[in-house]
C-alpha positions as protocol buffer text, in pm:
chain_id: "A"
residue {
  index: 1
  type: UNK
  ca { x: -195 y: -1127 z: 1599 }
}
residue {
  index: 2
  type: UNK
  ca { x: 39 y: -858 z: 1724 }
}
residue {
  index: 3
  type: UNK
  ca { x: 69 y: -507 z: 1583 }
}
residue {
  index: 4
  type: UNK
  ca { x: 400 y: -331 z: 1638 }
}
residue {
  index: 5
  type: UNK
  ca { x: 399 y: 46 z: 1598 }
}
residue {
  index: 6
  type: UNK
  ca { x: 29 y: 70 z: 1678 }
}
residue {
  index: 7
  type: UNK
  ca { x: 55 y: 436 z: 1777 }
}
residue {
  index: 8
  type: UNK
  ca { x: 111 y: 538 z: 1413 }
}
residue {
  index: 9
  type: UNK
  ca { x: -174 y: 601 z: 1171 }
}
residue {
  index: 10
  type: UNK
  ca { x: -128 y: 273 z: 983 }
}
residue {
  index: 11
  type: UNK
  ca { x: -62 y: 59 z: 1289 }
}
residue {
  index: 12
  type: UNK
  ca { x: -363 y: 199 z: 1474 }
}
residue {
  index: 13
  type: UNK
  ca { x: -593 y: 127 z: 1182 }
}
residue {
  index: 14
  type: UNK
  ca { x: -453 y: -226 z: 1149 }
}
residue {
  index: 15
  type: UNK
  ca { x: -526 y: -282 z: 1519 }
}
residue {
  index: 16
  type: UNK
  ca { x: -882 y: -154 z: 1471 }
}
residue {
  index: 17
  type: UNK
  ca { x: -947 y: -389 z: 1178 }
}
residue {
  index: 18
  type: UNK
  ca { x: -803 y: -691 z: 1361 }
}
residue {
  index: 19
  type: UNK
  ca { x: -994 y: -606 z: 1680 }
}
residue {
  index: 20
  type: UNK
  ca { x: -1320 y: -633 z: 1484 }
}
residue {
  index: 21
  type: UNK
  ca { x: -1215 y: -923 z: 1261 }
}
residue {
  index: 22
  type: UNK
  ca { x: -1445 y: -1227 z: 1295 }
}
residue {
  index: 23
  type: UNK
  ca { x: -1157 y: -1479 z: 1268 }
}
residue {
  index: 24
  type: UNK
  ca { x: -827 y: -1315 z: 1358 }
}
residue {
  index: 25
  type: UNK
  ca { x: -766 y: -1226 z: 1722 }
}
residue {
  index: 26
  type: UNK
  ca { x: -587 y: -906 z: 1815 }
}
residue {
  index: 27
  type: UNK
  ca { x: -321 y: -976 z: 2075 }
}
residue {
  index: 28
  type: UNK
  ca { x: -47 y: -738 z: 2180 }
}
residue {
  index: 29
  type: UNK
  ca { x: -18 y: -388 z: 2036 }
}
residue {
  index: 30
  type: UNK
  ca { x: 301 y: -195 z: 2095 }
}
residue {
  index: 31
  type: UNK
  ca { x: 438 y: 158 z: 2103 }
}
residue {
  index: 32
  type: UNK
  ca { x: 732 y: 322 z: 2278 }
}
residue {
  index: 33
  type: UNK
  ca { x: 640 y: 676 z: 2381 }
}
residue {
  index: 34
  type: UNK
  ca { x: 271 y: 588 z: 2429 }
}
residue {
  index: 35
  type: UNK
  ca { x: 324 y: 260 z: 2617 }
}
residue {
  index: 36
  type: UNK
  ca { x: 76 y: 237 z: 2906 }
}
residue {
  index: 37
  type: UNK
  ca { x: -198 y: 424 z: 2719 }
}
residue {
  index: 38
  type: UNK
  ca { x: -499 y: 252 z: 2570 }
}
residue {
  index: 39
  type: UNK
  ca { x: -538 y: 285 z: 2198 }
}
residue {
  index: 40
  type: UNK
  ca { x: -887 y: 429 z: 2238 }
}
residue {
  index: 41
  type: UNK
  ca { x: -732 y: 710 z: 2443 }
}
residue {
  index: 42
  type: UNK
  ca { x: -486 y: 791 z: 2166 }
}
residue {
  index: 43
  type: UNK
  ca { x: -736 y: 737 z: 1882 }
}
residue {
  index: 44
  type: UNK
  ca { x: -1091 y: 743 z: 2026 }
}
residue {
  index: 45
  type: UNK
  ca { x: -1251 y: 694 z: 1684 }
}
residue {
  index: 46
  type: UNK
  ca { x: -1090 y: 350 z: 1643 }
}
residue {
  index: 47
  type: UNK
  ca { x: -1252 y: 230 z: 1967 }
}
residue {
  index: 48
  type: UNK
  ca { x: -989 y: -32 z: 2051 }
}
residue {
  index: 49
  type: UNK
  ca { x: -983 y: -70 z: 2433 }
}
residue {
  index: 50
  type: UNK
  ca { x: -640 y: -237 z: 2440 }
}
residue {
  index: 51
  type: UNK
  ca { x: -333 y: -107 z: 2622 }
}
residue {
  index: 52
  type: UNK
  ca { x: -20 y: -26 z: 2427 }
}
residue {
  index: 53
  type: UNK
  ca { x: 292 y: -202 z: 2559 }
}
residue {
  index: 54
  type: UNK
  ca { x: 666 y: -162 z: 2517 }
}
residue {
  index: 55
  type: UNK
  ca { x: 778 y: -391 z: 2231 }
}
residue {
  index: 56
  type: UNK
  ca { x: 949 y: -710 z: 2351 }
}
residue {
  index: 57
  type: UNK
  ca { x: 1029 y: -918 z: 2043 }
}
residue {
  index: 58
  type: UNK
  ca { x: 1103 y: -1236 z: 2234 }
}
residue {
  index: 59
  type: UNK
  ca { x: 775 y: -1216 z: 2424 }
}
residue {
  index: 60
  type: UNK
  ca { x: 577 y: -1141 z: 2109 }
}
residue {
  index: 61
  type: UNK
  ca { x: 757 y: -1413 z: 1918 }
}
residue {
  index: 62
  type: UNK
  ca { x: 675 y: -1670 z: 2183 }
}
residue {
  index: 63
  type: UNK
  ca { x: 307 y: -1581 z: 2217 }
}
residue {
  index: 64
  type: UNK
  ca { x: 186 y: -1493 z: 1867 }
}
residue {
  index: 65
  type: UNK
  ca { x: 158 y: -1657 z: 1525 }
}
residue {
  index: 66
  type: UNK
  ca { x: 137 y: -1342 z: 1314 }
}
residue {
  index: 67
  type: UNK
  ca { x: 265 y: -986 z: 1342 }
}
residue {
  index: 68
  type: UNK
  ca { x: 207 y: -666 z: 1148 }
}
residue {
  index: 69
  type: UNK
  ca { x: 505 y: -433 z: 1180 }
}
residue {
  index: 70
  type: UNK
  ca { x: 416 y: -67 z: 1135 }
}
residue {
  index: 71
  type: UNK
  ca { x: 760 y: 91 z: 1175 }
}
residue {
  index: 72
  type: UNK
  ca { x: 913 y: 346 z: 933 }
}
residue {
  index: 73
  type: UNK
  ca { x: 1169 y: 242 z: 671 }
}
residue {
  index: 74
  type: UNK
  ca { x: 1500 y: 146 z: 825 }
}
residue {
  index: 75
  type: UNK
  ca { x: 1352 y: 85 z: 1168 }
}
residue {
  index: 76
  type: UNK
  ca { x: 1154 y: -217 z: 1057 }
}
residue {
  index: 77
  type: UNK
  ca { x: 1407 y: -473 z: 932 }
}
residue {
  index: 78
  type: UNK
  ca { x: 1553 y: -572 z: 1268 }
}
residue {
  index: 79
  type: UNK
  ca { x: 1211 y: -637 z: 1424 }
}
residue {
  index: 80
  type: UNK
  ca { x: 1089 y: -825 z: 1117 }
}
residue {
  index: 81
  type: UNK
  ca { x: 1397 y: -1048 z: 1116 }
}
residue {
  index: 82
  type: UNK
  ca { x: 1363 y: -1126 z: 1487 }
}
residue {
  index: 83
  type: UNK
  ca { x: 995 y: -1217 z: 1460 }
}
residue {
  index: 84
  type: UNK
  ca { x: 1059 y: -1419 z: 1144 }
}
residue {
  index: 85
  type: UNK
  ca { x: 1326 y: -1615 z: 1332 }
}
residue {
  index: 86
  type: UNK
  ca { x: 1060 y: -1702 z: 1592 }
}
residue {
  index: 87
  type: UNK
  ca { x: 854 y: -1859 z: 1312 }
}
residue {
  index: 88
  type: UNK
  ca { x: 586 y: -1591 z: 1283 }
}
residue {
  index: 89
  type: UNK
  ca { x: 415 y: -1489 z: 963 }
}
residue {
  index: 90
  type: UNK
  ca { x: 521 y: -1123 z: 940 }
}
residue {
  index: 91
  type: UNK
  ca { x: 362 y: -849 z: 732 }
}
residue {
  index: 92
  type: UNK
  ca { x: 584 y: -542 z: 711 }
}
residue {
  index: 93
  type: UNK
  ca { x: 424 y: -209 z: 625 }
}
residue {
  index: 94
  type: UNK
  ca { x: 755 y: -32 z: 557 }
}
residue {
  index: 95
  type: UNK
  ca { x: 958 y: -26 z: 235 }
}
residue {
  index: 96
  type: UNK
  ca { x: 1230 y: -249 z: 380 }
}
residue {
  index: 97
  type: UNK
  ca { x: 1133 y: -569 z: 196 }
}
residue {
  index: 98
  type: UNK
  ca { x: 942 y: -450 z: -110 }
}
residue {
  index: 99
  type: UNK
  ca { x: 1229 y: -445 z: -357 }
}
residue {
  index: 100
  type: UNK
  ca { x: 1385 y: -758 z: -505 }
}
residue {
  index: 101
  type: UNK
  ca { x: 1712 y: -622 z: -646 }
}
residue {
  index: 102
  type: UNK
  ca { x: 1984 y: -538 z: -391 }
}
residue {
  index: 103
  type: UNK
  ca { x: 2157 y: -290 z: -624 }
}
residue {
  index: 104
  type: UNK
  ca { x: 1830 y: -103 z: -677 }
}
residue {
  index: 105
  type: UNK
  ca { x: 1770 y: -97 z: -301 }
}
residue {
  index: 106
  type: UNK
  ca { x: 2114 y: 51 z: -236 }
}
residue {
  index: 107
  type: UNK
  ca { x: 2068 y: 307 z: -515 }
}
residue {
  index: 108
  type: UNK
  ca { x: 1742 y: 439 z: -371 }
}
residue {
  index: 109
  type: UNK
  ca { x: 1794 y: 388 z: 1 }
}
residue {
  index: 110
  type: UNK
  ca { x: 2168 y: 441 z: 18 }
}
residue {
  index: 111
  type: UNK
  ca { x: 2257 y: 176 z: 273 }
}
residue {
  index: 112
  type: UNK
  ca { x: 2315 y: -194 z: 325 }
}
residue {
  index: 113
  type: UNK
  ca { x: 2006 y: -387 z: 419 }
}
residue {
  index: 114
  type: UNK
  ca { x: 1984 y: -471 z: 790 }
}
residue {
  index: 115
  type: UNK
  ca { x: 1844 y: -820 z: 721 }
}
residue {
  index: 116
  type: UNK
  ca { x: 2020 y: -935 z: 400 }
}
residue {
  index: 117
  type: UNK
  ca { x: 1920 y: -1298 z: 460 }
}
residue {
  index: 118
  type: UNK
  ca { x: 1553 y: -1199 z: 415 }
}
residue {
  index: 119
  type: UNK
  ca { x: 1598 y: -940 z: 143 }
}
residue {
  index: 120
  type: UNK
  ca { x: 1422 y: -1043 z: -177 }
}
residue {
  index: 121
  type: UNK
  ca { x: 1223 y: -1323 z: -9 }
}
residue {
  index: 122
  type: UNK
  ca { x: 900 y: -1136 z: 69 }
}
residue {
  index: 123
  type: UNK
  ca { x: 575 y: -1177 z: -120 }
}
residue {
  index: 124
  type: UNK
  ca { x: 455 y: -839 z: -246 }
}
residue {
  index: 125
  type: UNK
  ca { x: 122 y: -797 z: -68 }
}
residue {
  index: 126
  type: UNK
  ca { x: -100 y: -677 z: -352 }
}
residue {
  index: 127
  type: UNK
  ca { x: -363 y: -955 z: -368 }
}
residue {
  index: 128
  type: UNK
  ca { x: -505 y: -855 z: -707 }
}
residue {
  index: 129
  type: UNK
  ca { x: -161 y: -920 z: -858 }
}
residue {
  index: 130
  type: UNK
  ca { x: 5 y: -1175 z: -626 }
}
residue {
  index: 131
  type: UNK
  ca { x: -283 y: -1381 z: -489 }
}
residue {
  index: 132
  type: UNK
  ca { x: -124 y: -1719 z: -571 }
}
residue {
  index: 133
  type: UNK
  ca { x: 203 y: -1627 z: -401 }
}
residue {
  index: 134
  type: UNK
  ca { x: 15 y: -1506 z: -92 }
}
residue {
  index: 135
  type: UNK
  ca { x: -158 y: -1843 z: -69 }
}
residue {
  index: 136
  type: UNK
  ca { x: 183 y: -2004 z: -15 }
}
residue {
  index: 137
  type: UNK
  ca { x: 311 y: -1766 z: 252 }
}
residue {
  index: 138
  type: UNK
  ca { x: 255 y: -1999 z: 548 }
}
residue {
  index: 139
  type: UNK
  ca { x: 445 y: -2283 z: 384 }
}
residue {
  index: 140
  type: UNK
  ca { x: 710 y: -2060 z: 227 }
}
residue {
  index: 141
  type: UNK
  ca { x: 904 y: -1761 z: 353 }
}
residue {
  index: 142
  type: UNK
  ca { x: 635 y: -1638 z: 594 }
}
residue {
  index: 143
  type: UNK
  ca { x: 710 y: -1276 z: 499 }
}
residue {
  index: 144
  type: UNK
  ca { x: 478 y: -1028 z: 326 }
}
residue {
  index: 145
  type: UNK
  ca { x: 586 y: -681 z: 216 }
}
residue {
  index: 146
  type: UNK
  ca { x: 294 y: -441 z: 225 }
}
residue {
  index: 147
  type: UNK
  ca { x: 301 y: -221 z: -88 }
}
residue {
  index: 148
  type: UNK
  ca { x: 331 y: 153 z: -68 }
}
residue {
  index: 149
  type: UNK
  ca { x: 10 y: 350 z: -115 }
}
residue {
  index: 150
  type: UNK
  ca { x: 122 y: 519 z: -438 }
}
residue {
  index: 151
  type: UNK
  ca { x: 239 y: 191 z: -593 }
}
residue {
  index: 152
  type: UNK
  ca { x: -90 y: 24 z: -497 }
}
residue {
  index: 153
  type: UNK
  ca { x: -298 y: 276 z: -692 }
}
residue {
  index: 154
  type: UNK
  ca { x: -48 y: 306 z: -978 }
}
residue {
  index: 155
  type: UNK
  ca { x: 2 y: -68 z: -1031 }
}
residue {
  index: 156
  type: UNK
  ca { x: -372 y: -135 z: -1025 }
}
residue {
  index: 157
  type: UNK
  ca { x: -418 y: 149 z: -1275 }
}
residue {
  index: 158
  type: UNK
  ca { x: -153 y: 20 z: -1516 }
}
residue {
  index: 159
  type: UNK
  ca { x: -137 y: -359 z: -1469 }
}
residue {
  index: 160
  type: UNK
  ca { x: -382 y: -448 z: -1751 }
}
residue {
  index: 161
  type: UNK
  ca { x: -190 y: -226 z: -1994 }
}
residue {
  index: 162
  type: UNK
  ca { x: 146 y: -371 z: -1883 }
}
residue {
  index: 163
  type: UNK
  ca { x: 24 y: -727 z: -1943 }
}
residue {
  index: 164
  type: UNK
  ca { x: -94 y: -630 z: -2291 }
}
residue {
  index: 165
  type: UNK
  ca { x: 238 y: -466 z: -2380 }
}
residue {
  index: 166
  type: UNK
  ca { x: 77 y: -124 z: -2414 }
}
residue {
  index: 167
  type: UNK
  ca { x: 309 y: 82 z: -2193 }
}
residue {
  index: 168
  type: UNK
  ca { x: 550 y: 271 z: -2417 }
}
residue {
  index: 169
  type: UNK
  ca { x: 564 y: 597 z: -2225 }
}
residue {
  index: 170
  type: UNK
  ca { x: 403 y: 665 z: -1887 }
}
residue {
  index: 171
  type: UNK
  ca { x: 351 y: 979 z: -1679 }
}
residue {
  index: 172
  type: UNK
  ca { x: 188 y: 936 z: -1338 }
}
residue {
  index: 173
  type: UNK
  ca { x: 51 y: 1242 z: -1157 }
}
residue {
  index: 174
  type: UNK
  ca { x: -41 y: 1140 z: -801 }
}
residue {
  index: 175
  type: UNK
  ca { x: -212 y: 1331 z: -523 }
}
residue {
  index: 176
  type: UNK
  ca { x: -232 y: 1225 z: -160 }
}
residue {
  index: 177
  type: UNK
  ca { x: -364 y: 1338 z: 174 }
}
residue {
  index: 178
  type: UNK
  ca { x: -144 y: 1451 z: 462 }
}
residue {
  index: 179
  type: UNK
  ca { x: -181 y: 1127 z: 660 }
}
residue {
  index: 180
  type: UNK
  ca { x: 54 y: 965 z: 410 }
}
residue {
  index: 181
  type: UNK
  ca { x: 339 y: 1151 z: 580 }
}
residue {
  index: 182
  type: UNK
  ca { x: 269 y: 976 z: 912 }
}
residue {
  index: 183
  type: UNK
  ca { x: 246 y: 1130 z: 1260 }
}
residue {
  index: 184
  type: UNK
  ca { x: 592 y: 1280 z: 1263 }
}
residue {
  index: 185
  type: UNK
  ca { x: 565 y: 1656 z: 1220 }
}
residue {
  index: 186
  type: UNK
  ca { x: 749 y: 1824 z: 934 }
}
residue {
  index: 187
  type: UNK
  ca { x: 744 y: 2179 z: 803 }
}
residue {
  index: 188
  type: UNK
  ca { x: 549 y: 2080 z: 493 }
}
residue {
  index: 189
  type: UNK
  ca { x: 276 y: 1910 z: 698 }
}
residue {
  index: 190
  type: UNK
  ca { x: 196 y: 2201 z: 930 }
}
residue {
  index: 191
  type: UNK
  ca { x: -167 y: 2308 z: 893 }
}
residue {
  index: 192
  type: UNK
  ca { x: -68 y: 2653 z: 766 }
}
residue {
  index: 193
  type: UNK
  ca { x: 150 y: 2500 z: 493 }
}
residue {
  index: 194
  type: UNK
  ca { x: -105 y: 2240 z: 383 }
}
residue {
  index: 195
  type: UNK
  ca { x: -432 y: 2434 z: 405 }
}
residue {
  index: 196
  type: UNK
  ca { x: -541 y: 2593 z: 76 }
}
residue {
  index: 197
  type: UNK
  ca { x: -221 y: 2473 z: -88 }
}
residue {
  index: 198
  type: UNK
  ca { x: -103 y: 2201 z: -327 }
}
residue {
  index: 199
  type: UNK
  ca { x: 258 y: 2124 z: -403 }
}
residue {
  index: 200
  type: UNK
  ca { x: 467 y: 1859 z: -574 }
}
residue {
  index: 201
  type: UNK
  ca { x: 741 y: 1675 z: -388 }
}
residue {
  index: 202
  type: UNK
  ca { x: 995 y: 1403 z: -458 }
}
residue {
  index: 203
  type: UNK
  ca { x: 1035 y: 1545 z: -808 }
}
residue {
  index: 204
  type: UNK
  ca { x: 1401 y: 1444 z: -835 }
}
residue {
  index: 205
  type: UNK
  ca { x: 1303 y: 1084 z: -769 }
}
residue {
  index: 206
  type: UNK
  ca { x: 1048 y: 940 z: -529 }
}
residue {
  index: 207
  type: UNK
  ca { x: 1133 y: 611 z: -356 }
}
residue {
  index: 208
  type: UNK
  ca { x: 811 y: 453 z: -479 }
}
residue {
  index: 209
  type: UNK
  ca { x: 940 y: 476 z: -838 }
}
residue {
  index: 210
  type: UNK
  ca { x: 1154 y: 158 z: -830 }
}
residue {
  index: 211
  type: UNK
  ca { x: 870 y: -29 z: -661 }
}
residue {
  index: 212
  type: UNK
  ca { x: 632 y: 70 z: -941 }
}
residue {
  index: 213
  type: UNK
  ca { x: 885 y: -19 z: -1208 }
}
residue {
  index: 214
  type: UNK
  ca { x: 964 y: -355 z: -1048 }
}
residue {
  index: 215
  type: UNK
  ca { x: 602 y: -463 z: -1035 }
}
residue {
  index: 216
  type: UNK
  ca { x: 503 y: -336 z: -1379 }
}
residue {
  index: 217
  type: UNK
  ca { x: 817 y: -495 z: -1523 }
}
residue {
  index: 218
  type: UNK
  ca { x: 712 y: -826 z: -1373 }
}
residue {
  index: 219
  type: UNK
  ca { x: 380 y: -791 z: -1554 }
}
residue {
  index: 220
  type: UNK
  ca { x: 538 y: -732 z: -1892 }
}
residue {
  index: 221
  type: UNK
  ca { x: 640 y: -366 z: -1915 }
}
residue {
  index: 222
  type: UNK
  ca { x: 953 y: -333 z: -2128 }
}
residue {
  index: 223
  type: UNK
  ca { x: 1276 y: -269 z: -1935 }
}
residue {
  index: 224
  type: UNK
  ca { x: 1340 y: 39 z: -2147 }
}
residue {
  index: 225
  type: UNK
  ca { x: 1026 y: 212 z: -2019 }
}
residue {
  index: 226
  type: UNK
  ca { x: 1093 y: 449 z: -1730 }
}
residue {
  index: 227
  type: UNK
  ca { x: 766 y: 581 z: -1586 }
}
residue {
  index: 228
  type: UNK
  ca { x: 767 y: 942 z: -1471 }
}
residue {
  index: 229
  type: UNK
  ca { x: 611 y: 963 z: -1125 }
}
residue {
  index: 230
  type: UNK
  ca { x: 536 y: 1292 z: -949 }
}
residue {
  index: 231
  type: UNK
  ca { x: 339 y: 1301 z: -622 }
}
residue {
  index: 232
  type: UNK
  ca { x: 154 y: 1605 z: -487 }
}
residue {
  index: 233
  type: UNK
  ca { x: 39 y: 1684 z: -135 }
}
residue {
  index: 234
  type: UNK
  ca { x: -320 y: 1809 z: -120 }
}
residue {
  index: 235
  type: UNK
  ca { x: -510 y: 1953 z: 178 }
}
residue {
  index: 236
  type: UNK
  ca { x: -713 y: 1647 z: 279 }
}
residue {
  index: 237
  type: UNK
  ca { x: -665 y: 1408 z: 572 }
}
residue {
  index: 238
  type: UNK
  ca { x: -659 y: 1085 z: 375 }
}
residue {
  index: 239
  type: UNK
  ca { x: -717 y: 972 z: 22 }
}
residue {
  index: 240
  type: UNK
  ca { x: -523 y: 930 z: -298 }
}
residue {
  index: 241
  type: UNK
  ca { x: -583 y: 989 z: -667 }
}
residue {
  index: 242
  type: UNK
  ca { x: -352 y: 870 z: -942 }
}
residue {
  index: 243
  type: UNK
  ca { x: -383 y: 1012 z: -1294 }
}
residue {
  index: 244
  type: UNK
  ca { x: -179 y: 810 z: -1544 }
}
residue {
  index: 245
  type: UNK
  ca { x: -112 y: 932 z: -1898 }
}
residue {
  index: 246
  type: UNK
  ca { x: 5 y: 649 z: -2125 }
}
residue {
  index: 247
  type: UNK
  ca { x: 136 y: 648 z: -2479 }
}
residue {
  index: 248
  type: UNK
  ca { x: 86 y: 301 z: -2628 }
}
residue {
  index: 249
  type: UNK
  ca { x: 309 y: 154 z: -2903 }
}
residue {
  index: 250
  type: UNK
  ca { x: 5 y: 126 z: -3133 }
}
residue {
  index: 251
  type: UNK
  ca { x: -339 y: 274 z: -3173 }
}
residue {
  index: 252
  type: UNK
  ca { x: -596 y: 142 z: -2928 }
}
residue {
  index: 253
  type: UNK
  ca { x: -966 y: 203 z: -2889 }
}
residue {
  index: 254
  type: UNK
  ca { x: -1161 y: 288 z: -2577 }
}
residue {
  index: 255
  type: UNK
  ca { x: -1350 y: -41 z: -2612 }
}
residue {
  index: 256
  type: UNK
  ca { x: -1027 y: -243 z: -2630 }
}
residue {
  index: 257
  type: UNK
  ca { x: -889 y: -76 z: -2318 }
}
residue {
  index: 258
  type: UNK
  ca { x: -1217 y: -120 z: -2131 }
}
residue {
  index: 259
  type: UNK
  ca { x: -1217 y: -490 z: -2220 }
}
residue {
  index: 260
  type: UNK
  ca { x: -862 y: -530 z: -2085 }
}
residue {
  index: 261
  type: UNK
  ca { x: -963 y: -383 z: -1750 }
}
residue {
  index: 262
  type: UNK
  ca { x: -1284 y: -586 z: -1731 }
}
residue {
  index: 263
  type: UNK
  ca { x: -1091 y: -908 z: -1793 }
}
residue {
  index: 264
  type: UNK
  ca { x: -823 y: -812 z: -1538 }
}
residue {
  index: 265
  type: UNK
  ca { x: -1058 y: -721 z: -1255 }
}
residue {
  index: 266
  type: UNK
  ca { x: -1363 y: -936 z: -1312 }
}
residue {
  index: 267
  type: UNK
  ca { x: -1446 y: -1101 z: -982 }
}
residue {
  index: 268
  type: UNK
  ca { x: -1204 y: -883 z: -783 }
}
residue {
  index: 269
  type: UNK
  ca { x: -1397 y: -785 z: -472 }
}
residue {
  index: 270
  type: UNK
  ca { x: -1218 y: -456 z: -414 }
}
residue {
  index: 271
  type: UNK
  ca { x: -1165 y: -311 z: -762 }
}
residue {
  index: 272
  type: UNK
  ca { x: -1451 y: -106 z: -906 }
}
residue {
  index: 273
  type: UNK
  ca { x: -1449 y: 2 z: -1271 }
}
residue {
  index: 274
  type: UNK
  ca { x: -1648 y: 316 z: -1338 }
}
residue {
  index: 275
  type: UNK
  ca { x: -1740 y: 534 z: -1634 }
}
residue {
  index: 276
  type: UNK
  ca { x: -1728 y: 847 z: -1417 }
}
residue {
  index: 277
  type: UNK
  ca { x: -1410 y: 1016 z: -1300 }
}
residue {
  index: 278
  type: UNK
  ca { x: -1337 y: 877 z: -951 }
}
residue {
  index: 279
  type: UNK
  ca { x: -1278 y: 1096 z: -648 }
}
residue {
  index: 280
  type: UNK
  ca { x: -1113 y: 1032 z: -313 }
}
residue {
  index: 281
  type: UNK
  ca { x: -1443 y: 1048 z: -125 }
}
residue {
  index: 282
  type: UNK
  ca { x: -1576 y: 757 z: -333 }
}
residue {
  index: 283
  type: UNK
  ca { x: -1351 y: 513 z: -147 }
}
residue {
  index: 284
  type: UNK
  ca { x: -1291 y: 687 z: 183 }
}
residue {
  index: 285
  type: UNK
  ca { x: -1244 y: 449 z: 479 }
}
residue {
  index: 286
  type: UNK
  ca { x: -1275 y: 142 z: 256 }
}
residue {
  index: 287
  type: UNK
  ca { x: -1055 y: -120 z: 96 }
}
residue {
  index: 288
  type: UNK
  ca { x: -1180 y: -38 z: -253 }
}
residue {
  index: 289
  type: UNK
  ca { x: -993 y: 94 z: -553 }
}
residue {
  index: 290
  type: UNK
  ca { x: -1202 y: 278 z: -811 }
}
residue {
  index: 291
  type: UNK
  ca { x: -1070 y: 301 z: -1167 }
}
residue {
  index: 292
  type: UNK
  ca { x: -1176 y: 484 z: -1482 }
}
residue {
  index: 293
  type: UNK
  ca { x: -1017 y: 452 z: -1828 }
}
residue {
  index: 294
  type: UNK
  ca { x: -1038 y: 685 z: -2126 }
}
residue {
  index: 295
  type: UNK
  ca { x: -871 y: 708 z: -2466 }
}
residue {
  index: 296
  type: UNK
  ca { x: -806 y: 1061 z: -2591 }
}
residue {
  index: 297
  type: UNK
  ca { x: -881 y: 1054 z: -2967 }
}
residue {
  index: 298
  type: UNK
  ca { x: -676 y: 1369 z: -3031 }
}
residue {
  index: 299
  type: UNK
  ca { x: -347 y: 1272 z: -2871 }
}
residue {
  index: 300
  type: UNK
  ca { x: -395 y: 895 z: -2875 }
}
residue {
  index: 301
  type: UNK
  ca { x: -307 y: 875 z: -2505 }
}
residue {
  index: 302
  type: UNK
  ca { x: -471 y: 623 z: -2275 }
}
residue {
  index: 303
  type: UNK
  ca { x: -581 y: 798 z: -1956 }
}
residue {
  index: 304
  type: UNK
  ca { x: -633 y: 597 z: -1637 }
}
residue {
  index: 305
  type: UNK
  ca { x: -761 y: 742 z: -1310 }
}
residue {
  index: 306
  type: UNK
  ca { x: -744 y: 538 z: -989 }
}
residue {
  index: 307
  type: UNK
  ca { x: -841 y: 637 z: -638 }
}
residue {
  index: 308
  type: UNK
  ca { x: -786 y: 462 z: -305 }
}
residue {
  index: 309
  type: UNK
  ca { x: -779 y: 554 z: 61 }
}
residue {
  index: 310
  type: UNK
  ca { x: -406 y: 573 z: 133 }
}
residue {
  index: 311
  type: UNK
  ca { x: -445 y: 443 z: 491 }
}
residue {
  index: 312
  type: UNK
  ca { x: -690 y: 166 z: 400 }
}
residue {
  index: 313
  type: UNK
  ca { x: -635 y: 0 z: 61 }
}
residue {
  index: 314
  type: UNK
  ca { x: -302 y: 184 z: 44 }
}
residue {
  index: 315
  type: UNK
  ca { x: -179 y: 34 z: 372 }
}
residue {
  index: 316
  type: UNK
  ca { x: -369 y: -125 z: 659 }
}
residue {
  index: 317
  type: UNK
  ca { x: -686 y: -278 z: 515 }
}
residue {
  index: 318
  type: UNK
  ca { x: -482 y: -417 z: 227 }
}
residue {
  index: 319
  type: UNK
  ca { x: -259 y: -581 z: 489 }
}
residue {
  index: 320
  type: UNK
  ca { x: -566 y: -752 z: 637 }
}
residue {
  index: 321
  type: UNK
  ca { x: -681 y: -849 z: 286 }
}
residue {
  index: 322
  type: UNK
  ca { x: -340 y: -1010 z: 224 }
}
residue {
  index: 323
  type: UNK
  ca { x: -359 y: -1200 z: 554 }
}
residue {
  index: 324
  type: UNK
  ca { x: -710 y: -1319 z: 467 }
}
residue {
  index: 325
  type: UNK
  ca { x: -572 y: -1465 z: 145 }
}
residue {
  index: 326
  type: UNK
  ca { x: -265 y: -1614 z: 312 }
}
residue {
  index: 327
  type: UNK
  ca { x: -474 y: -1790 z: 576 }
}
residue {
  index: 328
  type: UNK
  ca { x: -742 y: -1915 z: 339 }
}
residue {
  index: 329
  type: UNK
  ca { x: -1012 y: -1686 z: 474 }
}
residue {
  index: 330
  type: UNK
  ca { x: -1274 y: -1508 z: 259 }
}
residue {
  index: 331
  type: UNK
  ca { x: -1085 y: -1220 z: 102 }
}
residue {
  index: 332
  type: UNK
  ca { x: -1333 y: -958 z: 222 }
}
residue {
  index: 333
  type: UNK
  ca { x: -1366 y: -1094 z: 576 }
}
residue {
  index: 334
  type: UNK
  ca { x: -1352 y: -811 z: 828 }
}
residue {
  index: 335
  type: UNK
  ca { x: -1340 y: -555 z: 547 }
}
residue {
  index: 336
  type: UNK
  ca { x: -1705 y: -521 z: 447 }
}
residue {
  index: 337
  type: UNK
  ca { x: -1892 y: -199 z: 499 }
}
């Protein structure tokens, strides 16, 4: 397996997980500015003694069966299309192939898709929701779109309620660590701006909103429901907590809601239901999602709290989980511990 963009946070973690995987074999890992360095020089804690190379799509396409592409939105499509043309199974970590509706894509991303022939063909790589589709990836389109970290936590938090028709009004308050912004430096991610500070961003409309709406709509949420989604940057390296406040179209009990979540996630290796409020540290450096439900008897709202590690279950370890499913491997292979 090749990892393109392995100098970024997500790509480097994907390389680490594949390097230690008992079945998959890590092949080439690429970067541009850092080509010639070993990954364990750039990220010593990942301990991957493999040299980063300049990306050559023809060479990678001829010598690999699978590729994870860890490029930012807009930079990913061309590489994905080239590797797909070589017959590789490609898992894209960017937002380029997550949406299914071209008009929605243009509304939120403001441009024409670079690979229109592949747009709308990807399997959405959230195994707890799309396991059956992932099983057919090798025989089908060979393209997996890795979900965004916020949508991962939000969809897992709300999927059982969407299936039961209980989403009438939804407000999602999300908090994430600084690693979600990637390695590229911005004013808002300077230490002095992040330390001892919390602030909302993307208030006018975050690009993960249509992704959340698409997936919840596919599970049964009414088209008229428009979830409010507001992310916040908090002063931690990695981690994510979603607090969802739901008004249902009828009265529900705490026991009914708990039963819905038990039925939805029974047997799911990486979803933990808890009766205590989950925190980011509970799932740090793991592929687990930890979820707590509560019904407020005063307001009637259903409250759902979900936490994941934004780099792991929110990105890279979920990518490996999806590939495990697609290749018929044990779903938790290489992801235990």
